[in-house]
PDB file of C-alpha atoms and ligand atoms in Angstrom:
ATOM      1  CA  UNK S  13       6.093 -20.759  18.181  1.00 93.00           C
ATOM      2  CA  UNK S  14       3.577 -18.796  16.098  1.00 97.00           C
ATOM      3  CA  UNK S  15       4.245 -17.436  12.622  1.00 98.00           C
ATOM      4  CA  UNK S  16       1.979 -14.875  10.963  1.00 98.00           C
ATOM      5  CA  UNK S  17       2.614 -13.373   7.544  1.00 98.00           C
ATOM      6  CA  UNK S  18       1.205 -10.380   5.665  1.00 98.00           C
ATOM      7  CA  UNK S  19       1.584  -9.478   1.979  1.00 98.00           C
ATOM      8  CA  UNK S  20       2.606  -6.087   0.628  1.00 98.00           C
ATOM      9  CA  UNK S  21       0.118  -3.802  -1.118  1.00 97.00           C
ATOM     10  CA  UNK S  22      -0.009  -1.681  -4.231  1.00 96.00           C
ATOM     11  CA  UNK S  23      -2.292   1.213  -5.019  1.00 97.00           C
ATOM     12  CA  UNK S  24      -3.716   0.538  -8.465  1.00 98.00           C
ATOM     13  CA  UNK S  25      -5.284   3.988  -8.231  1.00 98.00           C
ATOM     14  CA  UNK S  26      -6.658   6.414  -5.667  1.00 97.00           C
ATOM     15  CA  UNK S  27      -3.625   7.251  -3.501  1.00 96.00           C
ATOM     16  CA  UNK S  28      -3.750  10.767  -2.028  1.00 96.00           C
ATOM     17  CA  UNK S  29      -7.369  11.260  -3.137  1.00 97.00           C
ATOM     18  CA  UNK S  30      -8.250   8.465  -0.636  1.00 95.00           C
ATOM     19  CA  UNK S  31      -7.166  10.781   2.195  1.00 92.00           C
ATOM     20  CA  UNK S  32     -10.023  13.125   1.123  1.00 94.00           C
ATOM     21  CA  UNK S  33     -12.721  10.455   1.073  1.00 95.00           C
ATOM     22  CA  UNK S  34     -12.434   9.448  -2.592  1.00 97.00           C
ATOM     23  CA  UNK S  35     -12.357   5.754  -3.529  1.00 97.00           C
ATOM     24  CA  UNK S  36      -9.173   3.783  -4.126  1.00 97.00           C
ATOM     25  CA  UNK S  37      -8.483   0.331  -5.566  1.00 98.00           C
ATOM     26  CA  UNK S  38      -5.641  -1.554  -3.949  1.00 97.00           C
ATOM     27  CA  UNK S  39      -4.241  -5.024  -4.449  1.00 97.00           C
ATOM     28  CA  UNK S  40      -2.122  -7.268  -2.287  1.00 97.00           C
ATOM     29  CA  UNK S  41       1.248  -8.236  -3.733  1.00 97.00           C
ATOM     30  CA  UNK S  42       3.140 -11.448  -3.143  1.00 96.00           C
ATOM     31  CA  UNK S  43       6.084 -10.076  -1.194  1.00 96.00           C
ATOM     32  CA  UNK S  44       5.531 -11.202   2.386  1.00 98.00           C
ATOM     33  CA  UNK S  45       6.576 -10.061   5.808  1.00 98.00           C
ATOM     34  CA  UNK S  46       6.644 -12.745   8.525  1.00 98.00           C
ATOM     35  CA  UNK S  47       6.529 -12.272  12.275  1.00 98.00           C
ATOM     36  CA  UNK S  48       7.541 -15.206  14.477  1.00 97.00           C
ATOM     37  CA  UNK S  49       6.682 -15.032  18.141  1.00 97.00           C
ATOM     38  CA  UNK S  50       7.642 -17.451  20.899  1.00 96.00           C
ATOM     39  CA  UNK S  51       7.698 -17.550  24.693  1.00 94.00           C
ATOM     40  CA  UNK S  52      11.058 -16.515  26.117  1.00 93.00           C
ATOM     41  CA  UNK S  53      12.460 -15.944  29.587  1.00 90.00           C
ATOM     42  CA  UNK S  54      15.163 -13.589  28.345  1.00 90.00           C
ATOM     43  CA  UNK S  55      13.953 -11.907  25.168  1.00 91.00           C
ATOM     44  CA  UNK S  56      16.411  -9.741  23.214  1.00 90.00           C
ATOM     45  CA  UNK S  57      15.092  -6.780  21.212  1.00 89.00           C
ATOM     46  CA  UNK S  58      17.153  -4.590  18.924  1.00 92.00           C
ATOM     47  CA  UNK S  59      16.480  -0.847  18.625  1.00 91.00           C
ATOM     48  CA  UNK S  60      13.991  -1.153  15.786  1.00 91.00           C
ATOM     49  CA  UNK S  61      12.015  -3.867  17.559  1.00 94.00           C
ATOM     50  CA  UNK S  62      11.912  -1.814  20.748  1.00 94.00           C
ATOM     51  CA  UNK S  63      10.384   1.096  18.798  1.00 94.00           C
ATOM     52  CA  UNK S  64       7.811  -1.191  17.261  1.00 96.00           C
ATOM     53  CA  UNK S  65       7.011  -2.827  20.590  1.00 96.00           C
ATOM     54  CA  UNK S  66       6.364   0.651  22.043  1.00 96.00           C
ATOM     55  CA  UNK S  67       3.730   1.246  19.382  1.00 96.00           C
ATOM     56  CA  UNK S  68       2.030  -2.152  19.324  1.00 98.00           C
ATOM     57  CA  UNK S  69       1.923  -3.238  22.967  1.00 97.00           C
ATOM     58  CA  UNK S  70      -0.129  -0.283  24.341  1.00 97.00           C
ATOM     59  CA  UNK S  71      -2.722  -0.879  21.598  1.00 98.00           C
ATOM     60  CA  UNK S  72      -3.019  -4.557  22.547  1.00 98.00           C
ATOM     61  CA  UNK S  73      -3.107  -3.840  26.287  1.00 98.00           C
ATOM     62  CA  UNK S  74      -5.839  -1.241  25.822  1.00 97.00           C
ATOM     63  CA  UNK S  75      -7.908  -3.571  23.660  1.00 97.00           C
ATOM     64  CA  UNK S  76      -7.603  -6.537  26.021  1.00 97.00           C
ATOM     65  CA  UNK S  77      -7.778  -4.361  29.142  1.00 97.00           C
ATOM     66  CA  UNK S  78      -4.621  -5.872  30.610  1.00 97.00           C
ATOM     67  CA  UNK S  79      -1.643  -4.191  32.214  1.00 96.00           C
ATOM     68  CA  UNK S  80       1.180  -6.605  31.505  1.00 95.00           C
ATOM     69  CA  UNK S  81       2.097  -9.049  28.772  1.00 96.00           C
ATOM     70  CA  UNK S  82       3.992 -12.332  29.140  1.00 95.00           C
ATOM     71  CA  UNK S  83       7.612 -12.293  27.914  1.00 95.00           C
ATOM     72  CA  UNK S  84       8.049 -13.169  24.289  1.00 96.00           C
ATOM     73  CA  UNK S  85      10.708 -13.143  21.599  1.00 96.00           C
ATOM     74  CA  UNK S  86       9.955 -11.592  18.224  1.00 96.00           C
ATOM     75  CA  UNK S  87      11.667 -12.214  14.878  1.00 96.00           C
ATOM     76  CA  UNK S  88      10.708 -10.325  11.710  1.00 97.00           C
ATOM     77  CA  UNK S  89      11.738 -11.271   8.211  1.00 97.00           C
ATOM     78  CA  UNK S  90      10.558  -9.371   5.169  1.00 97.00           C
ATOM     79  CA  UNK S  91      10.663  -9.313   1.384  1.00 96.00           C
ATOM     80  CA  UNK S  92       8.934  -5.908   1.284  1.00 95.00           C
ATOM     81  CA  UNK S  93      11.222  -2.918   0.621  1.00 91.00           C
ATOM     82  CA  UNK S  94      10.779  -0.318   3.388  1.00 87.00           C
ATOM     83  CA  UNK S  95       9.188   3.061   2.662  1.00 86.00           C
ATOM     84  CA  UNK S  96       8.662   2.423  -1.042  1.00 88.00           C
ATOM     85  CA  UNK S  97       4.879   2.414  -1.346  1.00 91.00           C
ATOM     86  CA  UNK S  98       4.482  -1.328  -0.841  1.00 95.00           C
ATOM     87  CA  UNK S  99       2.852  -1.099   2.576  1.00 95.00           C
ATOM     88  CA  UNK S 100       5.781  -2.275   4.690  1.00 94.00           C
ATOM     89  CA  UNK S 101       4.545  -0.436   7.792  1.00 94.00           C
ATOM     90  CA  UNK S 102       0.998  -1.769   7.403  1.00 96.00           C
ATOM     91  CA  UNK S 103       2.353  -5.308   6.925  1.00 98.00           C
ATOM     92  CA  UNK S 104       4.551  -5.163  10.015  1.00 97.00           C
ATOM     93  CA  UNK S 105       1.736  -3.733  12.161  1.00 97.00           C
ATOM     94  CA  UNK S 106      -0.794  -6.320  10.986  1.00 98.00           C
ATOM     95  CA  UNK S 107       1.544  -9.328  11.271  1.00 98.00           C
ATOM     96  CA  UNK S 108       2.835  -8.277  14.700  1.00 98.00           C
ATOM     97  CA  UNK S 109      -0.680  -7.631  16.039  1.00 98.00           C
ATOM     98  CA  UNK S 110      -1.982 -10.894  14.527  1.00 98.00           C
ATOM     99  CA  UNK S 111       0.912 -12.895  15.981  1.00 98.00           C
ATOM    100  CA  UNK S 112       0.702 -11.291  19.419  1.00 98.00           C
ATOM    101  CA  UNK S 113      -3.056 -11.840  19.652  1.00 98.00           C
ATOM    102  CA  UNK S 114      -2.551 -15.495  18.650  1.00 97.00           C
ATOM    103  CA  UNK S 115       0.188 -15.831  21.256  1.00 97.00           C
ATOM    104  CA  UNK S 116      -2.267 -14.471  23.835  1.00 97.00           C
ATOM    105  CA  UNK S 117      -4.821 -17.039  22.623  1.00 97.00           C
ATOM    106  CA  UNK S 118      -7.272 -14.436  21.357  1.00 97.00           C
ATOM    107  CA  UNK S 119      -9.604 -15.788  18.642  1.00 97.00           C
ATOM    108  CA  UNK S 120      -8.356 -15.028  15.092  1.00 98.00           C
ATOM    109  CA  UNK S 121     -10.463 -12.085  13.922  1.00 98.00           C
ATOM    110  CA  UNK S 122      -9.398 -10.137  10.819  1.00 97.00           C
ATOM    111  CA  UNK S 123     -11.724  -7.258  11.519  1.00 95.00           C
ATOM    112  CA  UNK S 124     -10.240  -6.769  15.007  1.00 98.00           C
ATOM    113  CA  UNK S 125      -6.666  -7.080  13.688  1.00 98.00           C
ATOM    114  CA  UNK S 126      -7.451  -4.567  10.953  1.00 96.00           C
ATOM    115  CA  UNK S 127      -8.899  -2.064  13.410  1.00 95.00           C
ATOM    116  CA  UNK S 128      -5.889  -2.341  15.724  1.00 98.00           C
ATOM    117  CA  UNK S 129      -3.472  -2.173  12.758  1.00 97.00           C
ATOM    118  CA  UNK S 130      -5.098   1.110  11.765  1.00 95.00           C
ATOM    119  CA  UNK S 131      -4.396   2.456  15.268  1.00 95.00           C
ATOM    120  CA  UNK S 132      -0.735   1.458  14.844  1.00 96.00           C
ATOM    121  CA  UNK S 133      -0.570   2.917  11.326  1.00 93.00           C
ATOM    122  CA  UNK S 134      -1.736   6.247  12.743  1.00 91.00           C
ATOM    123  CA  UNK S 135       1.440   6.359  14.833  1.00 89.00           C
ATOM    124  CA  UNK S 136       3.540   5.723  11.703  1.00 81.00           C
ATOM    125  CA  UNK S 137       1.643   7.877   9.220  1.00 77.00           C
ATOM    126  CA  UNK S 138      -0.175  10.594  11.149  1.00 76.00           C
ATOM    127  CA  UNK S 139      -3.401  10.661   9.198  1.00 78.00           C
ATOM    128  CA  UNK S 140      -3.610   7.510   7.091  1.00 85.00           C
ATOM    129  CA  UNK S 141      -6.716   6.653   5.110  1.00 86.00           C
ATOM    130  CA  UNK S 142      -6.643   3.034   6.328  1.00 91.00           C
ATOM    131  CA  UNK S 143      -6.374   1.581   2.819  1.00 92.00           C
ATOM    132  CA  UNK S 144      -2.940   0.016   3.321  1.00 94.00           C
ATOM    133  CA  UNK S 145      -3.754  -1.952   6.464  1.00 96.00           C
ATOM    134  CA  UNK S 146      -7.102  -3.104   5.030  1.00 95.00           C
ATOM    135  CA  UNK S 147      -5.405  -4.492   1.930  1.00 97.00           C
ATOM    136  CA  UNK S 148      -2.623  -6.369   3.705  1.00 98.00           C
ATOM    137  CA  UNK S 149      -5.136  -7.833   6.169  1.00 97.00           C
ATOM    138  CA  UNK S 150      -7.860  -8.906   3.716  1.00 96.00           C
ATOM    139  CA  UNK S 151      -5.669  -9.523   0.657  1.00 97.00           C
ATOM    140  CA  UNK S 152      -6.995  -9.767  -2.920  1.00 96.00           C
ATOM    141  CA  UNK S 153      -8.409  -6.677  -4.546  1.00 97.00           C
ATOM    142  CA  UNK S 154      -9.882  -4.089  -2.218  1.00 96.00           C
ATOM    143  CA  UNK S 155     -12.208  -1.177  -2.924  1.00 97.00           C
ATOM    144  CA  UNK S 156     -11.567   1.318  -0.183  1.00 95.00           C
ATOM    145  CA  UNK S 157     -13.232   4.556   0.833  1.00 96.00           C
ATOM    146  CA  UNK S 158     -12.905   6.555   4.013  1.00 92.00           C
ATOM    147  CA  UNK S 159     -16.378   7.952   4.629  1.00 93.00           C
ATOM    148  CA  UNK S 160     -15.483   9.724   7.883  1.00 89.00           C
ATOM    149  CA  UNK S 161     -12.933   9.405  10.681  1.00 80.00           C
ATOM    150  CA  UNK S 162     -14.949   6.558  12.203  1.00 83.00           C
ATOM    151  CA  UNK S 163     -16.377   4.922   9.094  1.00 90.00           C
ATOM    152  CA  UNK S 164     -14.426   3.231   6.340  1.00 90.00           C
ATOM    153  CA  UNK S 165     -15.861   1.242   3.507  1.00 94.00           C
ATOM    154  CA  UNK S 166     -13.555  -1.734   2.933  1.00 91.00           C
ATOM    155  CA  UNK S 167     -14.916  -3.939   0.218  1.00 93.00           C
ATOM    156  CA  UNK S 168     -12.788  -6.988  -0.610  1.00 92.00           C
ATOM    157  CA  UNK S 169     -13.785  -7.638  -4.243  1.00 94.00           C
ATOM    158  CA  UNK S 170     -15.182 -10.961  -5.383  1.00 91.00           C
ATOM    159  CA  UNK S 171     -12.899 -11.038  -8.439  1.00 93.00           C
ATOM    160  CA  UNK S 172      -9.178 -10.615  -8.855  1.00 90.00           C
ATOM    161  CA  UNK S 173      -7.089  -9.105 -11.633  1.00 94.00           C
ATOM    162  CA  UNK S 174      -7.452 -11.402 -14.662  1.00 94.00           C
ATOM    163  CA  UNK S 175      -4.127 -12.990 -15.633  1.00 92.00           C
ATOM    164  CA  UNK S 176      -4.443 -11.328 -19.049  1.00 92.00           C
ATOM    165  CA  UNK S 177      -3.667  -8.076 -17.219  1.00 96.00           C
ATOM    166  CA  UNK S 178      -1.701  -9.216 -14.174  1.00 93.00           C
ATOM    167  CA  UNK S 179       0.997 -11.034 -16.126  1.00 94.00           C
ATOM    168  CA  UNK S 180       1.823  -7.846 -18.020  1.00 96.00           C
ATOM    169  CA  UNK S 181       2.907  -5.841 -14.993  1.00 97.00           C
ATOM    170  CA  UNK S 182       6.517  -5.070 -14.136  1.00 97.00           C
ATOM    171  CA  UNK S 183       7.512  -3.154 -11.001  1.00 97.00           C
ATOM    172  CA  UNK S 184      10.395  -0.716 -11.037  1.00 97.00           C
ATOM    173  CA  UNK S 185      12.013   0.340  -7.802  1.00 95.00           C
ATOM    174  CA  UNK S 186      12.932   4.001  -8.341  1.00 96.00           C
ATOM    175  CA  UNK S 187      14.436   4.205  -4.852  1.00 93.00           C
ATOM    176  CA  UNK S 188      13.238   5.077  -1.391  1.00 92.00           C
ATOM    177  CA  UNK S 189      11.767   8.594  -1.404  1.00 93.00           C
ATOM    178  CA  UNK S 190      13.477  11.247   0.712  1.00 93.00           C
ATOM    179  CA  UNK S 191      10.071  12.086   2.175  1.00 93.00           C
ATOM    180  CA  UNK S 192       7.929   9.775   4.275  1.00 90.00           C
ATOM    181  CA  UNK S 193       4.205   9.302   3.573  1.00 89.00           C
ATOM    182  CA  UNK S 194       3.214  11.834   6.243  1.00 88.00           C
ATOM    183  CA  UNK S 195       5.366  14.507   4.511  1.00 92.00           C
ATOM    184  CA  UNK S 196       3.729  13.842   1.146  1.00 94.00           C
ATOM    185  CA  UNK S 197       0.214  13.920   2.630  1.00 92.00           C
ATOM    186  CA  UNK S 198       1.084  17.239   4.297  1.00 93.00           C
ATOM    187  CA  UNK S 199       2.430  18.617   1.038  1.00 96.00           C
ATOM    188  CA  UNK S 200      -0.903  17.944  -0.667  1.00 96.00           C
ATOM    189  CA  UNK S 201      -2.800  19.462   2.242  1.00 95.00           C
ATOM    190  CA  UNK S 202      -0.730  22.644   1.925  1.00 97.00           C
ATOM    191  CA  UNK S 203      -1.335  22.727  -1.816  1.00 98.00           C
ATOM    192  CA  UNK S 204      -5.083  22.432  -1.145  1.00 97.00           C
ATOM    193  CA  UNK S 205      -4.874  25.587   0.981  1.00 98.00           C
ATOM    194  CA  UNK S 206      -2.796  27.526  -1.555  1.00 98.00           C
ATOM    195  CA  UNK S 207      -4.392  26.266  -4.744  1.00 98.00           C
ATOM    196  CA  UNK S 208      -7.768  24.735  -3.847  1.00 98.00           C
ATOM    197  CA  UNK S 209      -8.894  24.558  -7.504  1.00 98.00           C
ATOM    198  CA  UNK S 210      -5.923  22.350  -8.455  1.00 98.00           C
ATOM    199  CA  UNK S 211      -6.630  19.856  -5.678  1.00 98.00           C
ATOM    200  CA  UNK S 212     -10.402  19.918  -6.268  1.00 98.00           C
ATOM    201  CA  UNK S 213      -9.842  19.047  -9.933  1.00 98.00           C
ATOM    202  CA  UNK S 214      -7.389  16.318  -8.970  1.00 98.00           C
ATOM    203  CA  UNK S 215      -9.929  14.780  -6.576  1.00 98.00           C
ATOM    204  CA  UNK S 216     -12.811  14.877  -9.057  1.00 98.00           C
ATOM    205  CA  UNK S 217     -10.734  13.438 -11.917  1.00 98.00           C
ATOM    206  CA  UNK S 218      -9.216  10.708  -9.778  1.00 98.00           C
ATOM    207  CA  UNK S 219     -12.610   9.646  -8.446  1.00 98.00           C
ATOM    208  CA  UNK S 220     -13.941   9.331 -11.996  1.00 98.00           C
ATOM    209  CA  UNK S 221     -10.920   7.288 -13.087  1.00 98.00           C
ATOM    210  CA  UNK S 222     -11.081   4.938 -10.075  1.00 98.00           C
ATOM    211  CA  UNK S 223     -14.744   4.259 -10.851  1.00 98.00           C
ATOM    212  CA  UNK S 224     -13.866   3.531 -14.479  1.00 98.00           C
ATOM    213  CA  UNK S 225     -11.017   1.272 -13.415  1.00 98.00           C
ATOM    214  CA  UNK S 226     -13.264  -1.198 -11.619  1.00 97.00           C
ATOM    215  CA  UNK S 227     -15.125  -2.606 -14.676  1.00 97.00           C
ATOM    216  CA  UNK S 228     -11.911  -2.287 -16.699  1.00 98.00           C
ATOM    217  CA  UNK S 229     -10.101  -4.685 -14.362  1.00 97.00           C
ATOM    218  CA  UNK S 230     -13.065  -7.045 -14.199  1.00 96.00           C
ATOM    219  CA  UNK S 231     -13.280  -7.253 -17.994  1.00 96.00           C
ATOM    220  CA  UNK S 232      -9.495  -7.352 -18.430  1.00 96.00           C
ATOM    221  CA  UNK S 233      -9.687  -4.497 -20.946  1.00 97.00           C
ATOM    222  CA  UNK S 234      -6.024  -3.686 -21.755  1.00 97.00           C
ATOM    223  CA  UNK S 235      -6.624  -0.558 -23.835  1.00 97.00           C
ATOM    224  CA  UNK S 236      -8.772   1.038 -21.161  1.00 98.00           C
ATOM    225  CA  UNK S 237      -6.334  -0.020 -18.474  1.00 98.00           C
ATOM    226  CA  UNK S 238      -3.488   1.764 -20.270  1.00 98.00           C
ATOM    227  CA  UNK S 239      -5.604   4.912 -20.675  1.00 98.00           C
ATOM    228  CA  UNK S 240      -6.713   5.007 -17.024  1.00 98.00           C
ATOM    229  CA  UNK S 241      -3.235   4.392 -15.594  1.00 98.00           C
ATOM    230  CA  UNK S 242      -1.755   7.083 -17.854  1.00 98.00           C
ATOM    231  CA  UNK S 243      -4.432   9.625 -16.926  1.00 98.00           C
ATOM    232  CA  UNK S 244      -4.224   8.702 -13.237  1.00 98.00           C
ATOM    233  CA  UNK S 245      -0.472   9.245 -13.263  1.00 98.00           C
ATOM    234  CA  UNK S 246      -0.755  12.636 -15.054  1.00 98.00           C
ATOM    235  CA  UNK S 247      -3.304  13.625 -12.487  1.00 98.00           C
ATOM    236  CA  UNK S 248      -0.979  12.688  -9.602  1.00 98.00           C
ATOM    237  CA  UNK S 249       1.708  14.795 -11.260  1.00 98.00           C
ATOM    238  CA  UNK S 250      -0.541  17.887 -11.019  1.00 98.00           C
ATOM    239  CA  UNK S 251      -0.306  17.748  -7.206  1.00 98.00           C
ATOM    240  CA  UNK S 252       3.484  17.475  -7.183  1.00 97.00           C
ATOM    241  CA  UNK S 253       4.005  13.969  -5.823  1.00 97.00           C
ATOM    242  CA  UNK S 254       6.098  12.604  -8.709  1.00 97.00           C
ATOM    243  CA  UNK S 255       9.732  13.684  -8.996  1.00 97.00           C
ATOM    244  CA  UNK S 256      11.210  14.930 -12.263  1.00 96.00           C
ATOM    245  CA  UNK S 257      13.418  11.867 -12.822  1.00 95.00           C
ATOM    246  CA  UNK S 258      10.521   9.494 -12.281  1.00 97.00           C
ATOM    247  CA  UNK S 259       8.283  11.559 -14.584  1.00 97.00           C
ATOM    248  CA  UNK S 260      10.764  11.296 -17.417  1.00 96.00           C
ATOM    249  CA  UNK S 261      11.131   7.531 -16.897  1.00 97.00           C
ATOM    250  CA  UNK S 262       7.342   7.204 -17.091  1.00 98.00           C
ATOM    251  CA  UNK S 263       7.193   9.292 -20.311  1.00 98.00           C
ATOM    252  CA  UNK S 264       9.611   6.848 -21.945  1.00 98.00           C
ATOM    253  CA  UNK S 265       7.373   3.908 -21.051  1.00 98.00           C
ATOM    254  CA  UNK S 266       4.338   5.738 -22.439  1.00 98.00           C
ATOM    255  CA  UNK S 267       6.227   6.513 -25.645  1.00 98.00           C
ATOM    256  CA  UNK S 268       6.598   2.786 -26.406  1.00 98.00           C
ATOM    257  CA  UNK S 269       2.877   2.152 -25.818  1.00 98.00           C
ATOM    258  CA  UNK S 270       2.873   1.320 -22.101  1.00 98.00           C
ATOM    259  CA  UNK S 271       1.579   2.956 -18.951  1.00 98.00           C
ATOM    260  CA  UNK S 272       3.214   3.572 -15.592  1.00 98.00           C
ATOM    261  CA  UNK S 273       2.391   5.256 -12.322  1.00 98.00           C
ATOM    262  CA  UNK S 274       3.673   5.707  -8.810  1.00 97.00           C
ATOM    263  CA  UNK S 275       1.936   3.575  -6.220  1.00 96.00           C
ATOM    264  CA  UNK S 276       1.417   5.161  -2.826  1.00 93.00           C
ATOM    265  CA  UNK S 277       2.670   8.470  -1.529  1.00 94.00           C
ATOM    266  CA  UNK S 278       5.349   9.078  -4.220  1.00 95.00           C
ATOM    267  CA  UNK S 279       8.285  11.442  -3.805  1.00 95.00           C
ATOM    268  CA  UNK S 280       9.040  15.056  -4.733  1.00 94.00           C
ATOM    269  CA  UNK S 281      12.789  14.828  -5.243  1.00 91.00           C
ATOM    270  CA  UNK S 282      14.701  11.739  -6.405  1.00 88.00           C
ATOM    271  CA  UNK S 283      13.095   8.323  -5.900  1.00 92.00           C
ATOM    272  CA  UNK S 284       9.352   7.838  -5.765  1.00 94.00           C
ATOM    273  CA  UNK S 285       9.291   4.259  -4.484  1.00 94.00           C
ATOM    274  CA  UNK S 286       7.945   1.404  -6.546  1.00 96.00           C
ATOM    275  CA  UNK S 287       6.410   2.387  -9.868  1.00 97.00           C
ATOM    276  CA  UNK S 288       3.953   0.004 -11.462  1.00 97.00           C
ATOM    277  CA  UNK S 289       4.380  -0.375 -15.195  1.00 98.00           C
ATOM    278  CA  UNK S 290       2.188  -2.155 -17.714  1.00 98.00           C
ATOM    279  CA  UNK S 291       2.412  -2.901 -21.395  1.00 98.00           C
ATOM    280  CA  UNK S 292       0.091  -5.006 -23.629  1.00 97.00           C
ATOM    281  CA  UNK S 293       3.338  -6.351 -25.116  1.00 97.00           C
ATOM    282  CA  UNK S 294       5.406  -7.044 -21.990  1.00 97.00           C
ATOM    283  CA  UNK S 295       8.522  -7.955 -23.975  1.00 97.00           C
ATOM    284  CA  UNK S 296       8.766  -4.375 -25.284  1.00 97.00           C
ATOM    285  CA  UNK S 297       8.604  -3.018 -21.761  1.00 98.00           C
ATOM    286  CA  UNK S 298      11.194  -5.458 -20.474  1.00 97.00           C
ATOM    287  CA  UNK S 299      13.535  -4.516 -23.302  1.00 98.00           C
ATOM    288  CA  UNK S 300      13.357  -0.835 -22.354  1.00 98.00           C
ATOM    289  CA  UNK S 301      13.777  -1.562 -18.628  1.00 97.00           C
ATOM    290  CA  UNK S 302      16.822  -3.720 -19.282  1.00 97.00           C
ATOM    291  CA  UNK S 303      18.450  -1.307 -21.704  1.00 97.00           C
ATOM    292  CA  UNK S 304      18.008   1.530 -19.177  1.00 96.00           C
ATOM    293  CA  UNK S 305      19.343  -0.702 -16.393  1.00 96.00           C
ATOM    294  CA  UNK S 306      16.334  -0.090 -14.168  1.00 96.00           C
ATOM    295  CA  UNK S 307      15.956  -2.282 -11.054  1.00 95.00           C
ATOM    296  CA  UNK S 308      12.770  -4.288 -11.581  1.00 96.00           C
ATOM    297  CA  UNK S 309      10.833  -7.243 -10.268  1.00 95.00           C
ATOM    298  CA  UNK S 310       7.645  -9.107 -10.969  1.00 95.00           C
ATOM    299  CA  UNK S 311       5.248 -10.487  -8.356  1.00 95.00           C
ATOM    300  CA  UNK S 312       1.807 -12.075  -8.223  1.00 94.00           C
ATOM    301  CA  UNK S 313      -1.044  -9.747  -7.380  1.00 95.00           C
ATOM    302  CA  UNK S 314      -4.263 -10.328  -5.453  1.00 95.00           C
ATOM    303  CA  UNK S 315      -2.747 -12.926  -3.112  1.00 96.00           C
ATOM    304  CA  UNK S 316      -4.056 -14.009   0.272  1.00 97.00           C
ATOM    305  CA  UNK S 317      -3.961 -11.452   3.077  1.00 98.00           C
ATOM    306  CA  UNK S 318      -2.832 -11.935   6.669  1.00 98.00           C
ATOM    307  CA  UNK S 319      -2.468 -15.600   7.572  1.00 98.00           C
ATOM    308  CA  UNK S 320      -1.110 -17.975  10.183  1.00 98.00           C
ATOM    309  CA  UNK S 321       1.740 -19.961   8.665  1.00 96.00           C
ATOM    310  CA  UNK S 322       1.720 -23.632   9.520  1.00 76.00           C
TER     311      UNK S 322
HETATM  312  O1  PMV V1361       3.091   5.093   0.225  1.00 53.88           O
HETATM  313  P1  PMV V1361       2.126   4.431   1.139  1.00 53.88           P
HETATM  314  O2  PMV V1361       2.093   2.944   1.020  1.00 53.88           O
HETATM  315  O3  PMV V1361       2.291   4.866   2.564  1.00 53.88           O
HETATM  316  O4  PMV V1361       0.645   4.857   0.685  1.00 53.88           O
HETATM  317  C1  PMV V1361       0.112   6.094   1.039  1.00 53.88           C
HETATM  318  C2  PMV V1361      -1.171   6.355   0.332  1.00 53.88           C
HETATM  319  C3  PMV V1361      -1.732   7.738   0.609  1.00 53.88           C
HETATM  320  O5  PMV V1361      -2.974   7.829  -0.083  1.00 53.88           O
HETATM  321  C4  PMV V1361      -0.805   8.835   0.112  1.00 53.88           C
HETATM  322  C5  PMV V1361      -1.982   7.951   2.109  1.00 53.88           C
HETATM  323  C6  PMV V1361      -3.111   7.101   2.670  1.00 53.88           C
HETATM  324  O6  PMV V1361      -3.130   6.987   3.901  1.00 53.88           O
HETATM  325  O7  PMV V1361      -3.989   6.607   1.942  1.00 53.88           O
END
């Protein structure tokens, strides 16, 4: 029996602009998805697993140049909410591919697993940047930039978020968006055709902010962090990826001195997935969240990426 687990991911900043070759900073988050694989004569697969199998197995067969695979049973358990910007599809692709390769006695190789996970993500997302799979595979903090279709700069950073910052985060689940990531990416692409100036400004501003965010995280500068997250969120709002309800929730957090932003593709109507919120005085933030009855959770950031569980 082989068990492989992958963490979730969060976009600290750079979602959507990453699709257009701008940098993004992502972090792994300590909600894990585990795939258990074992030999089986009579494996049973439910509908969801069959769908997944149809995506993953051809990728593995092509890579290993084999036509058939031995029978195996697969069990998936996950703490990552689906379709909420926490990288559930990247985590399932990476953990499944990692577990299946292990089962086939292929040497553990994160770079290979990451490349194959990207192939699988393409089936889920259409035109993903590759940031999600890179973060769940490598873990920690990741600087990501898609230079071209074939070249991606994935730089796992040598430092993680200092606890001074990381312990002041709270995550609010605003609900699964009606749209999937591919819809939101398409929406921005259409906007770029209709209003190129709006999207060009968004890209330039977001790139500047992502670059400023790097030293800000390293130094643990709270004031700057609040400013960058606020500006990054406002910027995402200009391209229409944050619903009205979520925008007004975020304004309330800003009004008490905090900062909040969507993480990932967002949503146009209703829920926008998990929103990351931060306040130099976390107690104030928690008070507001509780009084508004918002579903929240906390989780460690910058945790280990894909790993074989003992
Ligand atoms: O919501 P998620 O976890 O699928 O993140 C999507 C991030 C985008 O920048 C919108 C798309 C991408 O592939 O980078």
